[in-house]
XYZ file of C-alpha atoms in Angstrom:
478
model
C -19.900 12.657 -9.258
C -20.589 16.719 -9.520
C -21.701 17.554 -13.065
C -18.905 20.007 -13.094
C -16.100 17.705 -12.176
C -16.944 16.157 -15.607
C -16.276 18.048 -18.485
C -16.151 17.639 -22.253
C -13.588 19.423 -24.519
C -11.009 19.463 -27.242
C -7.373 18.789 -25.994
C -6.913 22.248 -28.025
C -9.000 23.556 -25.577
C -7.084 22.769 -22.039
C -4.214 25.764 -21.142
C -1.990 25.917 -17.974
C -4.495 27.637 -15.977
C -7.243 24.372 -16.002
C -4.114 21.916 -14.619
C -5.063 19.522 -11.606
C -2.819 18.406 -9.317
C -3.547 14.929 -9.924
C -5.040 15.022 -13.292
C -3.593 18.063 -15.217
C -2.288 18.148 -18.870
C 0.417 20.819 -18.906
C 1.671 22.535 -21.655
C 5.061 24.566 -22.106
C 6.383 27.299 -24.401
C 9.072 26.014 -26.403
C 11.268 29.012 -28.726
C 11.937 27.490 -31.967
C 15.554 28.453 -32.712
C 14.812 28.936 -36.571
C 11.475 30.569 -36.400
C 12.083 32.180 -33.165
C 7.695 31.756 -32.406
C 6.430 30.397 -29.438
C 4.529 27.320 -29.478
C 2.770 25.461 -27.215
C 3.753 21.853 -26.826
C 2.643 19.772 -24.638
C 4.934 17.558 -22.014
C 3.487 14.031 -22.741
C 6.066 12.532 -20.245
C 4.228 14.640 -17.260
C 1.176 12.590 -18.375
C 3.169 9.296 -18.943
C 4.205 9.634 -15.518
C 1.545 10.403 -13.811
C -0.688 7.528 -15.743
C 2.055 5.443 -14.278
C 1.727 6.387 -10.663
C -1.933 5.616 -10.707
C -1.563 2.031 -12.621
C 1.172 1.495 -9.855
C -1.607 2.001 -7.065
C -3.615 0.050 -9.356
C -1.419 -3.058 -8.899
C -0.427 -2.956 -5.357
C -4.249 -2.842 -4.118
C -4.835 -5.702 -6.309
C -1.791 -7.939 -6.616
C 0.294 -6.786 -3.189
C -1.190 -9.135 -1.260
C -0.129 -11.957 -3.617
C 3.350 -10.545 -4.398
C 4.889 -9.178 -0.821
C 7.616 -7.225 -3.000
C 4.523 -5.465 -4.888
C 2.981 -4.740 -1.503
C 4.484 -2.289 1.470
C 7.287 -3.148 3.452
C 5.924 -4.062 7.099
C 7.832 -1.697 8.570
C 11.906 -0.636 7.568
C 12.712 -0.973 4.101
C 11.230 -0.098 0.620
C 9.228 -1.668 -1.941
C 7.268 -1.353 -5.121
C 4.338 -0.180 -3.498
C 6.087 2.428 -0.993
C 7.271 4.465 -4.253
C 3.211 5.472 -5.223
C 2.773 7.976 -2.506
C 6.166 10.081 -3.748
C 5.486 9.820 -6.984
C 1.970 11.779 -6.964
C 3.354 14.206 -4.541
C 6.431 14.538 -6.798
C 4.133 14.713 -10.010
C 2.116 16.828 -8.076
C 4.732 19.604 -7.449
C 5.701 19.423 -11.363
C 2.404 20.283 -12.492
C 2.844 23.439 -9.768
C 4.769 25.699 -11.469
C 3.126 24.649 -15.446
C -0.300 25.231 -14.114
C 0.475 28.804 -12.292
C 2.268 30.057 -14.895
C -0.164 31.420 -16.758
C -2.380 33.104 -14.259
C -0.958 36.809 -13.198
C -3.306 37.509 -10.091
C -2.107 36.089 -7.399
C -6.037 36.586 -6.161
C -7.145 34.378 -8.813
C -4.547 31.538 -8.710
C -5.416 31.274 -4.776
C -8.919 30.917 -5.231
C -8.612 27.986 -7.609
C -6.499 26.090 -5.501
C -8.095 26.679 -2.612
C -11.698 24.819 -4.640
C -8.930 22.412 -5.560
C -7.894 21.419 -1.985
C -11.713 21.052 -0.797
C -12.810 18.792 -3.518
C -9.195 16.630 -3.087
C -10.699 15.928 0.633
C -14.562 15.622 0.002
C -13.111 12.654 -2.284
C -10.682 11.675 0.392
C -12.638 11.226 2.940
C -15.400 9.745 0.934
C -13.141 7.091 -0.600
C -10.936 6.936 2.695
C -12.760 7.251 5.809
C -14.441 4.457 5.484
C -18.312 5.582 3.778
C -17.241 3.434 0.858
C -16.863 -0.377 1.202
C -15.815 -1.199 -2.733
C -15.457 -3.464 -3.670
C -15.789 -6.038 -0.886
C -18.997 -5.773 0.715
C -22.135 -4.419 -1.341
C -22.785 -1.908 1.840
C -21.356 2.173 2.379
C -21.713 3.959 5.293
C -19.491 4.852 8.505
C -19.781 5.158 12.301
C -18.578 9.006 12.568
C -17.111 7.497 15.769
C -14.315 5.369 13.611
C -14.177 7.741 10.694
C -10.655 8.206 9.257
C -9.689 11.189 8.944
C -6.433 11.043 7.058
C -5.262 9.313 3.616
C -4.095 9.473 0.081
C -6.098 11.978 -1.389
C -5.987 14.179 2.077
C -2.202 13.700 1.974
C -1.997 15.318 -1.592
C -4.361 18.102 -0.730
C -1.979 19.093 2.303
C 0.831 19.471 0.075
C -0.768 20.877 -2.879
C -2.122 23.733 -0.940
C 1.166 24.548 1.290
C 3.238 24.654 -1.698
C 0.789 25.833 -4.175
C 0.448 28.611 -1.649
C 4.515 29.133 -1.180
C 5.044 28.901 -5.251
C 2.438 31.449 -5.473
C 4.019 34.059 -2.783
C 7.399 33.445 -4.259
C 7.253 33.569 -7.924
C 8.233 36.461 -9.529
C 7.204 38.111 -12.068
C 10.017 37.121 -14.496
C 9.468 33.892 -15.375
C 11.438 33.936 -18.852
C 14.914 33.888 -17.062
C 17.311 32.897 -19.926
C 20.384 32.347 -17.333
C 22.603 29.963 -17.756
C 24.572 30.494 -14.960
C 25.125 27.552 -12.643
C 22.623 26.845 -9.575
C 20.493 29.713 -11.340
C 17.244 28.262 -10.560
C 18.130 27.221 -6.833
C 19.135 31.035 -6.531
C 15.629 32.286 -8.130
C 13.585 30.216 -5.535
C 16.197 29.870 -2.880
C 12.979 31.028 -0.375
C 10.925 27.322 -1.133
C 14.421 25.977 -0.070
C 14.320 27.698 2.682
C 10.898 26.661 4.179
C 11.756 23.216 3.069
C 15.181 23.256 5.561
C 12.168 24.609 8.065
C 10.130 22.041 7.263
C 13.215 19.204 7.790
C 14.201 20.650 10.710
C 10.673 20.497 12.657
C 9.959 16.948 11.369
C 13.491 15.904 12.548
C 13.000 17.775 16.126
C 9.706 16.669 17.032
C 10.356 12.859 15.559
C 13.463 12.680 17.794
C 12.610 14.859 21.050
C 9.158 14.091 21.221
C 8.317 11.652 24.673
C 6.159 8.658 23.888
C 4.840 7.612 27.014
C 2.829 3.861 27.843
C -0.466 4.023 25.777
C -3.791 1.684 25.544
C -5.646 1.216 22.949
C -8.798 -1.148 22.779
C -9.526 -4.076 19.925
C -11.714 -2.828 17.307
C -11.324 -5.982 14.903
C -14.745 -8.041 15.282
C -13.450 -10.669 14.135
C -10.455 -10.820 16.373
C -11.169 -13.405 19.588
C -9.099 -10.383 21.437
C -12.422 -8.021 19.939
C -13.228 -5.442 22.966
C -10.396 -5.808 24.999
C -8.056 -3.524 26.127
C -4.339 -3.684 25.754
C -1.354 -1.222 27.292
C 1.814 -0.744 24.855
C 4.790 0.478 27.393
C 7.041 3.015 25.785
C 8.365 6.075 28.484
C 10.891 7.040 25.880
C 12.006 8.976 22.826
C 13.686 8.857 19.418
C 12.515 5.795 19.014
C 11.703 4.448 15.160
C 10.424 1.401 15.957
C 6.768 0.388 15.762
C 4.525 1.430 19.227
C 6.988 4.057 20.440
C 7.357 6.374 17.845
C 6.647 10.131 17.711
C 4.468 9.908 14.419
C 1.960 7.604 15.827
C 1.608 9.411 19.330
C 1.064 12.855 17.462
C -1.178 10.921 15.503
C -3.285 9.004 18.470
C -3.054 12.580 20.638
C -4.605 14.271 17.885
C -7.023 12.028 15.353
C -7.930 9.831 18.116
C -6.881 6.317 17.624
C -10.407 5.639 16.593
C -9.921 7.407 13.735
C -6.426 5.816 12.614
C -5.806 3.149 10.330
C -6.976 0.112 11.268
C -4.552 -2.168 9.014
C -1.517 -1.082 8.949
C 1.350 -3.097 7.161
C 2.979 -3.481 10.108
C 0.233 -6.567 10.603
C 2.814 -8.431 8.331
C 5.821 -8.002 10.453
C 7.905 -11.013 11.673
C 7.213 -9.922 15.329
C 3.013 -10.262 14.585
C 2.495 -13.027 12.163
C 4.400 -16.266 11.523
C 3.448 -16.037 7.697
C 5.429 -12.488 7.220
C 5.586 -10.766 5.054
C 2.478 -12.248 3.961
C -0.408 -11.198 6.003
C -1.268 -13.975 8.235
C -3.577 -15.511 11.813
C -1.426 -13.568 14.252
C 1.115 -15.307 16.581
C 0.126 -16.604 20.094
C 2.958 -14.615 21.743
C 2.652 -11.314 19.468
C 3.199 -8.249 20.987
C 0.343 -6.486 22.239
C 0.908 -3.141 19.368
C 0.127 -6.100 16.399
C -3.579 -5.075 16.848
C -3.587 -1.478 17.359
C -4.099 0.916 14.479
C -1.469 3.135 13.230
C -2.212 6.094 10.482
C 0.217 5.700 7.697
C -0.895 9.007 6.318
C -0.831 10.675 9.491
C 0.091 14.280 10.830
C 3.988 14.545 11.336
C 4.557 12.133 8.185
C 2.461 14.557 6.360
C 4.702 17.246 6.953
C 7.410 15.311 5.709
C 6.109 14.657 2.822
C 5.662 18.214 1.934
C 9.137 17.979 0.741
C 8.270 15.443 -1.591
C 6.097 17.728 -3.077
C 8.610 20.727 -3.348
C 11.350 18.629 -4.839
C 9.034 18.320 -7.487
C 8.577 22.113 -7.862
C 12.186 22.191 -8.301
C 11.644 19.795 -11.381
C 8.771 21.962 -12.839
C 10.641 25.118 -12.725
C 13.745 23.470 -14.656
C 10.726 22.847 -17.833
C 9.769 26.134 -17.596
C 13.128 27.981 -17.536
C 15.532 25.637 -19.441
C 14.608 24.851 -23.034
C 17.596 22.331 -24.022
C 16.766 19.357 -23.899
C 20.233 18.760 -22.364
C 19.848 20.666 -20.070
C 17.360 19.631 -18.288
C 18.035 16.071 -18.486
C 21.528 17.140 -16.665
C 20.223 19.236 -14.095
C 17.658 16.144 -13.253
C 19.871 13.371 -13.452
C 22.663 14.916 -11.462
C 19.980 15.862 -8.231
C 18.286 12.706 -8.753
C 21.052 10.563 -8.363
C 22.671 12.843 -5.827
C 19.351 12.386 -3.911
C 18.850 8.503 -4.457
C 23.280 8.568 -2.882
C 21.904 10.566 0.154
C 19.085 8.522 0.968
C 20.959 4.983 0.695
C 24.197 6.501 2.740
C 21.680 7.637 5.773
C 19.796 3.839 5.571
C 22.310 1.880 5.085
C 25.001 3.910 7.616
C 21.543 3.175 10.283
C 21.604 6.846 10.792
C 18.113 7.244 9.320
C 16.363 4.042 7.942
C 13.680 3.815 5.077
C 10.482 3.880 6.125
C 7.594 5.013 4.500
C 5.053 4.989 7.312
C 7.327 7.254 9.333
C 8.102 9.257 5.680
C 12.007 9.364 7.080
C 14.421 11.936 5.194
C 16.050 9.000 3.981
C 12.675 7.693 2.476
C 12.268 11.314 0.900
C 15.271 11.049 -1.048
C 15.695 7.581 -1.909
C 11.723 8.117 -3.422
C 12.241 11.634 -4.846
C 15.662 10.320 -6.406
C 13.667 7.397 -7.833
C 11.152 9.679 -9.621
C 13.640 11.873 -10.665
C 15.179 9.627 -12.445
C 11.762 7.671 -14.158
C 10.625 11.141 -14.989
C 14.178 11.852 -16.898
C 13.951 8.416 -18.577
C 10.251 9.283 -19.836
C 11.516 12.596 -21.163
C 14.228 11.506 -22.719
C 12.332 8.332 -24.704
C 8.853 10.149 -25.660
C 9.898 14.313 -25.485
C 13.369 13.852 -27.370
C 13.663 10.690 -29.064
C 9.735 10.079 -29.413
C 9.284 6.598 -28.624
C 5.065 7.287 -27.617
C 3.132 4.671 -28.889
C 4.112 2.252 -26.410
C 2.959 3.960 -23.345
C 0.048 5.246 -24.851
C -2.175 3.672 -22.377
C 0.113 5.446 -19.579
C -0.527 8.621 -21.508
C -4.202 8.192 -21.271
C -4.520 7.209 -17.941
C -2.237 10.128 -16.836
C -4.786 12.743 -18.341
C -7.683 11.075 -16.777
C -6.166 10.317 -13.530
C -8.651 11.023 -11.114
C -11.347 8.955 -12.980
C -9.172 5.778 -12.917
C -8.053 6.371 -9.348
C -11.446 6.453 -8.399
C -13.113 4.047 -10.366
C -9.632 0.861 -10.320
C -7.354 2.157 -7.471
C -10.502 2.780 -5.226
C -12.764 -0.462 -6.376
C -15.605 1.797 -7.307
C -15.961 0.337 -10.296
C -15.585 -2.949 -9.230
C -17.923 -2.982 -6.481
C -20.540 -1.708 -9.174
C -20.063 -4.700 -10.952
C -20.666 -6.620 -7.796
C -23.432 -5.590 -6.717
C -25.038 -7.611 -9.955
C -24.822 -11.186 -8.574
C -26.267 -14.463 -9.312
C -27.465 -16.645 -5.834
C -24.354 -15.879 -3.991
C -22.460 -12.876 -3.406
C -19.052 -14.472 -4.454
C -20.231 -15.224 -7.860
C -20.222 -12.215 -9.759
C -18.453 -11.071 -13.276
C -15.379 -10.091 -11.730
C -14.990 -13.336 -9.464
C -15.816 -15.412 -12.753
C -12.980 -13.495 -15.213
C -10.668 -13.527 -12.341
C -11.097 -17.767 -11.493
C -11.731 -18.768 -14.627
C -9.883 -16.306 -17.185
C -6.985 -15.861 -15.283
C -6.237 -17.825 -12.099
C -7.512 -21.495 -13.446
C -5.953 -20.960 -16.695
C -2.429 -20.161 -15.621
C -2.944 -22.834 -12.443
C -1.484 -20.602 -10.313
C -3.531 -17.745 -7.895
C -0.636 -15.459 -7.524
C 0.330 -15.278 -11.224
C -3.177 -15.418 -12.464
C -4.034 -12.508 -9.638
C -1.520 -10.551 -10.766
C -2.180 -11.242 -14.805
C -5.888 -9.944 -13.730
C -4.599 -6.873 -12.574
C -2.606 -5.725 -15.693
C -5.597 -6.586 -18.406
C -8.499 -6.257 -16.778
C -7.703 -3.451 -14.863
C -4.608 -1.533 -15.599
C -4.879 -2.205 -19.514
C -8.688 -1.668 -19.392
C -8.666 1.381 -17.834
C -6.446 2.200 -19.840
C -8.249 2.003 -23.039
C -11.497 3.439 -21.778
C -8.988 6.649 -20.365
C -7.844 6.298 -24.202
C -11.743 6.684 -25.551
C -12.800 9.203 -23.473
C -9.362 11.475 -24.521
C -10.882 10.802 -28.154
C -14.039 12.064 -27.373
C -12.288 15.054 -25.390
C -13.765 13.910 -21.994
C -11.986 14.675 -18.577
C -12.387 14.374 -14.966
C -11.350 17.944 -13.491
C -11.211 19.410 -10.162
């Protein structure tokens, strides 16, 4: 880790200016009706919500393959685990308008997220590409020839910088609006809506007029019996959302290279590939031939969809900075994110435009950004107005120290680490001890002890060690 990434300060010390994408602490200017001063307060349910975005990613690498409805839907549908990806994006764009706020040149603000964007993919492609092997296999290093190139942290970069970039060109100078007038703030930015319609519309054209014609691909699973061998996927259409024929993953193989792709993708678990679905599972004798190709989930068209992920939550940072009611805001929140969340389940469940997040469909967009709309609003409302706090402390502390805990839990740095100190056999290290013998053997049960393992002795330790380090004013910055 860079010496700079790691600083040491008072929480007095952090302003809007030093926010992070992923691990900011934003502030806001609240006018005290009596006193009619400004002070600075800070949002605890941005940090709350981020904290829980990364413990989610947290428990679906570690207990999704236990708990199917904690891990990624094959293919159509939604579950726990498709919601982490729109919620950092949607956190993400929050943080946008808090963090920008408070620098004037526009020179100044681009500069910073510009640094912000490089380091987000050094650590992307570090974590993601496949030079780290944590916390599996005590080895690091990757064939440049099967690097990935895409992922989480490369995902979050692309939209921080487009709409960092946009909410920098399109702010103006008065940011201290005091209208009340209906649709006020849709009016004030109506531009960002504007590229996001652009955006829709050239996500929408190119995943339904696209051509997908036949394809090969070649095994690149050693342990596979089919290892080496070459298999050809027939397509010769388009509009197609179903698994080897869609525009995302031609773009994708045209592009990256399927070399470069994904190599397990959910769609391993579907009921076409394994017999064992959703659980992941030996694959069937009569399996279609796309079971073993790659396919990126984090890929180029998807990636522009998920833009608007990003700019929804823009929207939701500029109602904190230009409504002060607490009423207010909670309105204006609750009525787009249930307005959103009836959008996306009309266009699923009418088969018009199905959920699925490794196509990022405009149905996924809302039904996710609806979702987080409405956590976000419930977080507010419990810790910012009626100040319930203590309780999600450890959320609080994770949120502020995001990108440490992301790296070090989500990513199995830390993990490995601990692996790599073993006594005769590789398998019998600390962690595969506490996990057998703390968890699983005591509860007689692997998926319940598995998943028990995750939420102590990762989520809630991370946790409290995110919780030290805030007492002894230490953060992980970008």
């Amino acid at each position: 880790m860079a010496s700079e990434d790691l600083v040491r300060r008072s929480a007095a010390d952090v302003k809007d200016d030093d926010q992070l994408p992923i691990s900011s602490r934003e502030t806001e200017t609240l006018v005290d009706e009596k006193t009619q001063k400004q002070k600075q307060k800070r949002v605890a349910s941005v940090d709350m919500f981020r904290g829980l975005t990364v413990a989610l990613m947290v428990l679906v690498d570690g207990a999704g393959g236990e708990w199917p409805l904690i891990g990624h839907a094959p293919w159509f549908g939604c579950n726990l685990a498709d919601f982490v990806m729109p919620f950092f994006l949607f956190i993400v764009g929050i943080a946008i308008p808090l963090s920008l706020k408070r620098i004037p040149r526009r020179g100044k603000a681009v500069r910073r997220l510009l640094l912000r964007t490089i380091k987000l993919f050094f650590w992307g492609f570090l974590l993601q590409g496949g030079y780290s092997h944590a916390p599996d296999e005590l080895s690091y290093g990757v064939d440049m020839k099967h690097i990935r190139w895409c992922g989480i942290l490369q995902r979050i970069a692309l939209a921080y910088l487009v709409v960092a970039v946009l909410e920098i060109v399109t702010k103006e100078a008065d940011l201290e609006d005091k209208s009340t007038a209906p649709f006020f703030i849709y009016r004030k930015y109506y531009r960002q809506w504007i590229v996001a319609a652009c955006i829709l519309i050239i996500y929408m054209s190119l995943l339904y007029g696209i051509y997908v014609p036949d394809w090969e691909f070649r095994v690149q699973y050693d342990t596979s019996p089919y290892y080496g061998k070459v298999f050809k996927v027939t397509c010769g259409t388009r509009g197609k959302l179903n698994q080897p024929c869609n525009a995302v993953g031609y773009i994708d193989r045209k592009i990256l290279g399927i070399n470069h792709m994904y190599k397990h993708p959910a769609w391993h678990r579907s009921k076409a590939c394994t017999e064992v679905s959703p659980y992941e599972g030996p694959f069937k004798a009569d399996a279609p031939a796309w079971c073993l190709a790659p396919f990126e989930p984090e890929g180029i068209l998807s990636s522009v969809s998920a833009i608007l992920s990003t700019i929804i939550g823009v929207h939701y940072g500029h109602v904190l900075v230009h409504l002060k009611e607490h009423r207010d805001r909670l309105k204006h929140w609750l009525s787009m994110g249930v307005a959103l969340l009836i959008l996306g389940f009309v266009l699923h469940f009418s088969h018009a435009i199905p959920l699925n997040k490794q196509l990022y469909t405009f149905s996924y967009v809302c039904v996710t950004a609806g979702a987080a709309a409405l956590v976000f609003s419930l977080f507010y409302f419990l810790v910012d107005i009626v100040g319930i706090r203590s309780i999600f402390l450890p959320l609080e502390w994770i949120g502020m120290n995001a990108m440490l805990v992301y790296v070090m839990a989500a990513e199995g740095i830390f993990e490995g680490f601990l692996n790599g100190w073993y006594y005769k056999s590789t398998n019998n290290t600390l962690v595969y001890w506490v996990k057998k013998h703390v968890f699983v053997k005591v509860w007689r049960s692997q998926r319940v002890g598995v998943l028990l393992y995750v939420l102590f002795a990762q989520i809630l330790f991370w946790g409290i060690v995110a919780g030290i380090l805030h007492r002894l004013g230490i953060y992980w910055k970008l």
